[in-house]
């Protein structure tokens, strides 16, 4: 039996029984949302719920992305009081994607999930994601059917996902963000990529493995306000598109080539016209 078949078999058999789960949560000035978050996580990952979902141990990997409010202190105190979590504090605000990348880097469990702190990613979906993993998928991402946000934001996201999918050289699932569950093998594969600009949802799509989406309706933010200003959202979109492949670069190359050819043709045409009517002052003036 070849090595790959052996590995395949050992993996499918080890999907039975209790499994460990690290849940990565990026936090930036979320002091108003944290109490809601802890309550919902407490419900979803109660002892009984974990037992019936086959989750042997849960650990919250909080990544504080340079918060300037009390978020980090609330998290530290809650962990001291028994919340099963670890807090990583970044030295400044690096952005949502970098915070997630840092959390993934510090994850250790067999399963690793990612969700936002404001409960727009409903944690109730996580046990369903674990069941999908048991069915044989290595990546289970949540796919939005609809989102309860302003028209501008919805339109921007809709356009962004379609441009990114069009420009990408591999399949990027439409309308799915970072909310997902991944097998350790996927996170390890992502970790091996040397990218400086780490955009987890793009790397996740790139590494392959068996991936599936589960549909959900994205609710409104539970508390507090969005941390994405227009400029941050614009940067997120351009980073995402740039990191999804070099098609954009090729398109730019093609455009500049076409313009260069057009310029040469126009120069020749004007040169000929100029020579033919050297006494035409208007044309000389135009040049
Ligand atoms: N976030 C972060 N760093 C940032 C901006 C946001 O870690 O610079 C976190 C934020 O605390 C939340 C998640 O990323 O957990 C998504 O942010 P937000 O809800 O503000 O974005 P939106 O859902 O409005 O796109
Ligand atoms: Mg949000």
Short mmCIF file of C-alpha atoms and ligand atoms in Angstrom, two decimals:
data_model
loop_
_atom_site.label_atom_id
_atom_site.label_comp_id
_atom_site.label_asym_id
_atom_site.label_seq_id
_atom_site.Cartn_x
_atom_site.Cartn_y
_atom_site.Cartn_z
CA UNK A 1 0.00 0.00 0.00
CA UNK A 2 1.42 3.41 -0.89
CA UNK A 3 2.26 5.97 1.77
CA UNK A 4 -0.49 8.36 0.70
CA UNK A 5 -3.21 5.69 0.95
CA UNK A 6 -2.01 4.70 4.43
CA UNK A 7 -2.12 8.34 5.49
CA UNK A 8 -5.61 8.72 4.05
CA UNK A 9 -6.90 5.75 6.04
CA UNK A 10 -5.34 6.79 9.32
CA UNK A 11 -6.87 10.25 8.92
CA UNK A 12 -10.38 9.06 8.24
CA UNK A 13 -10.36 6.66 11.19
CA UNK A 14 -9.02 9.32 13.56
CA UNK A 15 -12.03 11.53 12.87
CA UNK A 16 -14.08 9.55 15.34
CA UNK A 17 -14.05 10.32 19.04
CA UNK A 18 -13.38 13.55 20.94
CA UNK A 19 -11.39 16.19 19.10
CA UNK A 20 -9.60 19.33 20.27
CA UNK A 21 -10.67 22.73 18.94
CA UNK A 22 -8.87 26.10 18.95
CA UNK A 23 -11.14 29.03 18.15
CA UNK A 24 -9.25 32.08 16.86
CA UNK A 25 -10.99 35.40 17.59
CA UNK A 26 -9.47 38.75 16.50
CA UNK A 27 -10.30 41.61 18.85
CA UNK A 28 -10.01 45.31 18.21
CA UNK A 29 -11.75 47.64 20.65
CA UNK A 30 -14.59 45.23 21.35
CA UNK A 31 -15.24 46.02 25.04
CA UNK A 32 -18.98 46.40 24.40
CA UNK A 33 -19.27 43.09 22.56
CA UNK A 34 -17.21 40.85 24.87
CA UNK A 35 -19.89 40.08 27.47
CA UNK A 36 -22.26 38.97 24.68
CA UNK A 37 -19.48 36.93 23.12
CA UNK A 38 -18.63 35.10 26.36
CA UNK A 39 -22.31 34.33 27.00
CA UNK A 40 -22.88 32.85 23.54
CA UNK A 41 -19.62 30.88 23.61
CA UNK A 42 -20.55 29.57 27.06
CA UNK A 43 -23.84 28.26 25.65
CA UNK A 44 -22.41 26.73 22.48
CA UNK A 45 -19.44 25.16 24.26
CA UNK A 46 -21.05 24.09 27.53
CA UNK A 47 -19.84 20.73 28.88
CA UNK A 48 -22.95 18.93 27.61
CA UNK A 49 -22.87 20.63 24.19
CA UNK A 50 -19.18 19.78 23.74
CA UNK A 51 -19.86 16.17 24.69
CA UNK A 52 -22.64 15.78 22.18
CA UNK A 53 -20.57 17.49 19.44
CA UNK A 54 -17.57 15.29 20.25
CA UNK A 55 -15.37 18.24 21.24
CA UNK A 56 -12.89 16.99 23.83
CA UNK A 57 -11.33 20.36 24.62
CA UNK A 58 -12.00 23.92 23.48
CA UNK A 59 -9.54 26.81 23.67
CA UNK A 60 -10.28 30.38 22.63
CA UNK A 61 -7.28 31.99 20.97
CA UNK A 62 -7.95 35.71 21.46
CA UNK A 63 -5.71 38.02 19.46
CA UNK A 64 -5.90 41.58 20.70
CA UNK A 65 -5.01 43.71 17.68
CA UNK A 66 -3.68 46.75 19.56
CA UNK A 67 -6.98 47.71 21.23
CA UNK A 68 -7.00 51.09 22.92
CA UNK A 69 -10.08 50.38 25.04
CA UNK A 70 -10.44 47.89 27.92
CA UNK A 71 -10.76 44.79 25.69
CA UNK A 72 -7.38 43.27 26.63
CA UNK A 73 -7.98 43.77 30.36
CA UNK A 74 -11.46 42.23 30.18
CA UNK A 75 -10.03 39.25 28.30
CA UNK A 76 -7.14 38.83 30.75
CA UNK A 77 -9.47 38.94 33.77
CA UNK A 78 -11.96 36.52 32.19
CA UNK A 79 -9.19 34.02 31.44
CA UNK A 80 -7.96 34.35 35.02
CA UNK A 81 -11.54 33.64 36.14
CA UNK A 82 -11.64 30.38 34.20
CA UNK A 83 -12.51 31.18 30.58
CA UNK A 84 -10.65 28.48 28.58
CA UNK A 85 -8.60 30.86 26.50
CA UNK A 86 -5.19 32.31 25.70
CA UNK A 87 -4.64 35.97 24.99
CA UNK A 88 -2.06 37.20 22.48
CA UNK A 89 -1.54 40.93 22.34
CA UNK A 90 -0.14 42.49 19.19
CA UNK A 91 2.16 45.47 19.70
CA UNK A 92 -0.06 47.77 17.59
CA UNK A 93 -3.09 47.61 15.33
CA UNK A 94 -2.01 45.41 12.41
CA UNK A 95 -5.47 44.78 10.97
CA UNK A 96 -8.07 42.02 11.05
CA UNK A 97 -6.26 39.68 8.62
CA UNK A 98 -2.91 39.91 10.40
CA UNK A 99 -4.62 39.28 13.75
CA UNK A 100 -6.20 36.09 12.38
CA UNK A 101 -2.87 35.01 10.84
CA UNK A 102 -1.21 35.48 14.25
CA UNK A 103 -3.93 33.39 15.93
CA UNK A 104 -3.57 30.59 13.38
CA UNK A 105 0.18 30.64 13.92
CA UNK A 106 -0.30 30.03 17.67
CA UNK A 107 -3.01 27.38 17.29
CA UNK A 108 -2.19 23.80 18.27
CA UNK A 109 -5.42 21.80 18.24
CA UNK A 110 -6.52 19.21 15.67
CA UNK A 111 -9.31 21.55 14.56
CA UNK A 112 -8.93 25.31 14.20
CA UNK A 113 -11.86 27.67 13.70
CA UNK A 114 -11.94 31.41 13.05
CA UNK A 115 -14.75 33.82 13.96
CA UNK A 116 -15.27 37.56 14.57
CA UNK A 117 -15.83 38.89 18.08
CA UNK A 118 -19.02 40.82 17.30
CA UNK A 119 -21.14 37.67 16.80
CA UNK A 120 -21.77 38.38 13.13
CA UNK A 121 -20.34 34.89 12.75
CA UNK A 122 -22.84 32.89 14.85
CA UNK A 123 -20.87 30.38 17.00
CA UNK A 124 -23.91 28.04 16.88
CA UNK A 125 -22.68 27.03 13.42
CA UNK A 126 -19.42 25.60 14.76
CA UNK A 127 -20.77 22.20 15.93
CA UNK A 128 -22.32 21.77 12.46
CA UNK A 129 -18.91 22.55 10.96
CA UNK A 130 -17.35 19.87 13.17
CA UNK A 131 -19.92 17.34 11.85
CA UNK A 132 -19.03 18.29 8.27
CA UNK A 133 -15.35 17.71 9.11
CA UNK A 134 -16.29 14.26 10.44
CA UNK A 135 -17.94 13.58 7.07
CA UNK A 136 -14.50 14.00 5.46
CA UNK A 137 -13.99 17.70 4.70
CA UNK A 138 -10.82 19.49 5.78
CA UNK A 139 -12.21 23.01 5.35
CA UNK A 140 -15.75 24.03 6.21
CA UNK A 141 -16.47 27.70 5.54
CA UNK A 142 -19.65 29.64 6.23
CA UNK A 143 -21.26 31.13 3.13
CA UNK A 144 -23.53 34.13 3.49
CA UNK A 145 -27.01 33.93 2.01
CA UNK A 146 -27.75 37.48 3.06
CA UNK A 147 -26.20 40.07 5.32
CA UNK A 148 -27.82 42.63 7.57
CA UNK A 149 -25.64 45.60 6.78
CA UNK A 150 -25.92 48.88 4.88
CA UNK A 151 -26.42 48.88 1.11
CA UNK A 152 -22.98 50.39 0.45
CA UNK A 153 -21.18 47.71 2.43
CA UNK A 154 -23.23 44.89 0.91
CA UNK A 155 -22.62 46.22 -2.61
CA UNK A 156 -18.87 46.66 -1.91
CA UNK A 157 -18.51 43.10 -0.62
CA UNK A 158 -20.59 41.68 -3.48
CA UNK A 159 -18.37 43.45 -6.05
CA UNK A 160 -15.16 42.57 -4.22
CA UNK A 161 -15.85 38.82 -4.12
CA UNK A 162 -16.72 38.75 -7.80
CA UNK A 163 -13.63 40.72 -8.87
CA UNK A 164 -11.41 38.55 -6.64
CA UNK A 165 -12.96 35.36 -8.04
CA UNK A 166 -12.57 36.62 -11.63
CA UNK A 167 -8.93 37.60 -11.17
CA UNK A 168 -7.91 34.59 -9.13
CA UNK A 169 -6.21 31.57 -10.69
CA UNK A 170 -7.80 29.20 -8.21
CA UNK A 171 -11.33 28.80 -6.87
CA UNK A 172 -12.25 31.38 -4.24
CA UNK A 173 -15.70 30.65 -2.82
CA UNK A 174 -18.10 33.55 -3.26
CA UNK A 175 -19.51 35.39 -0.22
CA UNK A 176 -17.44 33.57 2.35
CA UNK A 177 -15.12 35.38 4.72
CA UNK A 178 -12.86 34.13 7.47
CA UNK A 179 -15.55 32.30 9.45
CA UNK A 180 -14.55 28.66 9.04
CA UNK A 181 -13.25 25.47 10.57
CA UNK A 182 -10.05 23.82 9.36
CA UNK A 183 -8.19 20.61 9.94
CA UNK A 184 -4.69 20.91 11.44
CA UNK A 185 -3.23 19.80 8.08
CA UNK A 186 -4.74 22.85 6.36
CA UNK A 187 -3.35 25.27 8.94
CA UNK A 188 0.06 23.61 8.71
CA UNK A 189 -0.03 23.94 4.91
CA UNK A 190 -0.95 27.64 5.23
CA UNK A 191 1.86 28.13 7.74
CA UNK A 192 4.38 26.80 5.24
CA UNK A 193 3.54 29.53 2.73
CA UNK A 194 6.13 32.32 2.81
CA UNK A 195 3.66 35.16 2.10
CA UNK A 196 4.35 38.43 3.90
CA UNK A 197 0.91 39.77 3.11
CA UNK A 198 -1.09 37.10 4.91
CA UNK A 199 -4.71 36.99 3.84
CA UNK A 200 -6.05 33.84 5.53
CA UNK A 201 -9.23 33.37 3.47
CA UNK A 202 -7.19 33.47 0.23
CA UNK A 203 -4.44 31.15 1.54
CA UNK A 204 -7.14 28.78 2.78
CA UNK A 205 -8.70 28.64 -0.68
CA UNK A 206 -5.27 28.20 -2.31
CA UNK A 207 -4.00 25.23 -0.28
CA UNK A 208 -6.67 22.90 -1.63
CA UNK A 209 -7.95 19.89 0.40
CA UNK A 210 -11.63 18.96 0.53
CA UNK A 211 -13.59 22.13 1.10
CA UNK A 212 -17.29 22.78 1.55
CA UNK A 213 -19.53 25.71 2.48
CA UNK A 214 -22.51 25.87 4.78
CA UNK A 215 -25.05 28.63 4.11
CA UNK A 216 -26.09 31.11 6.80
CA UNK A 217 -27.68 34.54 7.19
CA UNK A 218 -25.20 37.04 8.54
CA UNK A 219 -26.78 38.97 11.40
CA UNK A 220 -26.05 42.57 12.37
CA UNK A 221 -23.21 43.34 14.80
CA UNK A 222 -24.22 42.48 18.40
CA UNK A 223 -22.73 45.58 20.04
CA UNK A 224 -20.27 48.37 19.35
CA UNK A 225 -19.44 49.72 15.91
CA UNK A 226 -17.65 48.34 12.89
CA UNK A 227 -13.88 48.72 13.05
CA UNK A 228 -13.63 49.00 9.30
CA UNK A 229 -13.34 52.57 8.07
CA UNK A 230 -13.70 53.08 4.31
CA UNK A 231 -9.92 53.26 3.86
CA UNK A 232 -9.40 50.01 5.86
CA UNK A 233 -12.06 48.28 3.76
CA UNK A 234 -10.43 49.55 0.57
CA UNK A 235 -7.04 48.26 1.73
CA UNK A 236 -8.60 44.90 2.63
CA UNK A 237 -10.13 44.65 -0.85
CA UNK A 238 -6.93 45.58 -2.71
CA UNK A 239 -4.77 43.31 -0.51
CA UNK A 240 -7.22 40.48 -1.15
CA UNK A 241 -7.22 40.97 -4.90
CA UNK A 242 -3.45 41.40 -5.13
CA UNK A 243 -2.82 38.31 -3.02
CA UNK A 244 -5.21 36.16 -5.04
CA UNK A 245 -2.83 35.82 -8.00
CA UNK A 246 -0.94 37.66 -10.69
CA UNK A 247 -3.81 38.01 -13.16
CA UNK A 248 -4.21 41.65 -12.14
CA UNK A 249 -0.53 42.20 -12.92
CA UNK A 250 -0.97 40.47 -16.28
CA UNK A 251 -4.02 42.62 -17.06
CA UNK A 252 -2.02 45.77 -16.18
CA UNK A 253 0.82 44.51 -18.37
CA UNK A 254 -1.58 43.91 -21.28
CA UNK A 255 -3.14 47.37 -20.88
CA UNK A 256 0.23 49.13 -20.79
CA UNK A 257 1.37 47.16 -23.85
CA UNK A 258 -1.81 48.14 -25.76
CA UNK A 259 -1.35 51.80 -24.78
CA UNK A 260 2.30 51.70 -25.81
CA UNK A 261 1.34 50.30 -29.24
CA UNK A 262 -1.43 52.90 -29.58
CA UNK A 263 1.00 55.69 -28.71
CA UNK A 264 3.49 54.55 -31.35
CA UNK A 265 0.70 54.30 -33.98
CA UNK A 266 -0.53 57.79 -33.10
CA UNK A 267 3.01 59.18 -33.26
CA UNK A 268 3.44 57.70 -36.73
CA UNK A 269 0.04 59.01 -37.90
CA UNK A 270 0.74 62.50 -36.59
CA UNK A 271 4.27 62.41 -37.99
CA UNK A 272 2.93 61.53 -41.44
CA UNK A 273 0.22 64.20 -41.20
CA UNK A 274 2.81 66.72 -40.12
CA UNK A 275 5.10 65.94 -43.00
CA UNK A 276 2.25 66.08 -45.51
CA UNK A 277 1.00 69.44 -44.40
CA UNK A 278 4.10 71.10 -43.05
CA UNK A 279 2.55 74.51 -43.79
CA UNK A 280 -0.58 73.67 -41.74
CA UNK A 281 0.02 75.89 -38.69
CA UNK A 282 -2.94 74.60 -36.70
CA UNK A 283 -1.66 71.05 -36.73
CA UNK A 284 1.86 72.14 -35.76
CA UNK A 285 0.36 74.14 -32.92
CA UNK A 286 -1.69 71.14 -31.82
CA UNK A 287 1.45 69.00 -31.69
N1 LIG B 1 -10.66 43.60 13.90
C1 LIG B 1 -9.31 43.49 14.18
N2 LIG B 1 -8.48 44.48 13.72
C2 LIG B 1 -8.93 45.55 12.99
C3 LIG B 1 -10.31 45.61 12.67
C4 LIG B 1 -11.15 44.60 13.14
O1 LIG B 1 -8.87 42.54 14.82
O2 LIG B 1 -8.12 46.42 12.63
C5 LIG B 1 -11.56 42.52 14.40
C6 LIG B 1 -12.83 43.01 15.09
O3 LIG B 1 -12.63 43.19 16.48
C7 LIG B 1 -13.81 41.88 14.79
C8 LIG B 1 -13.38 41.42 13.39
O4 LIG B 1 -12.03 41.84 13.26
O5 LIG B 1 -13.66 40.79 15.67
C9 LIG B 1 -14.23 42.01 12.29
O6 LIG B 1 -14.28 43.42 12.42
P1 LIG B 1 -15.63 44.25 12.20
O7 LIG B 1 -16.77 43.52 12.82
O8 LIG B 1 -15.43 45.66 12.69
O9 LIG B 1 -15.74 44.24 10.63
P2 LIG B 1 -17.09 44.15 9.76
O10 LIG B 1 -17.84 42.94 10.25
O11 LIG B 1 -17.83 45.42 10.02
O12 LIG B 1 -16.62 44.02 8.35
MG1 LIG B 2 -18.43 42.62 12.13
#
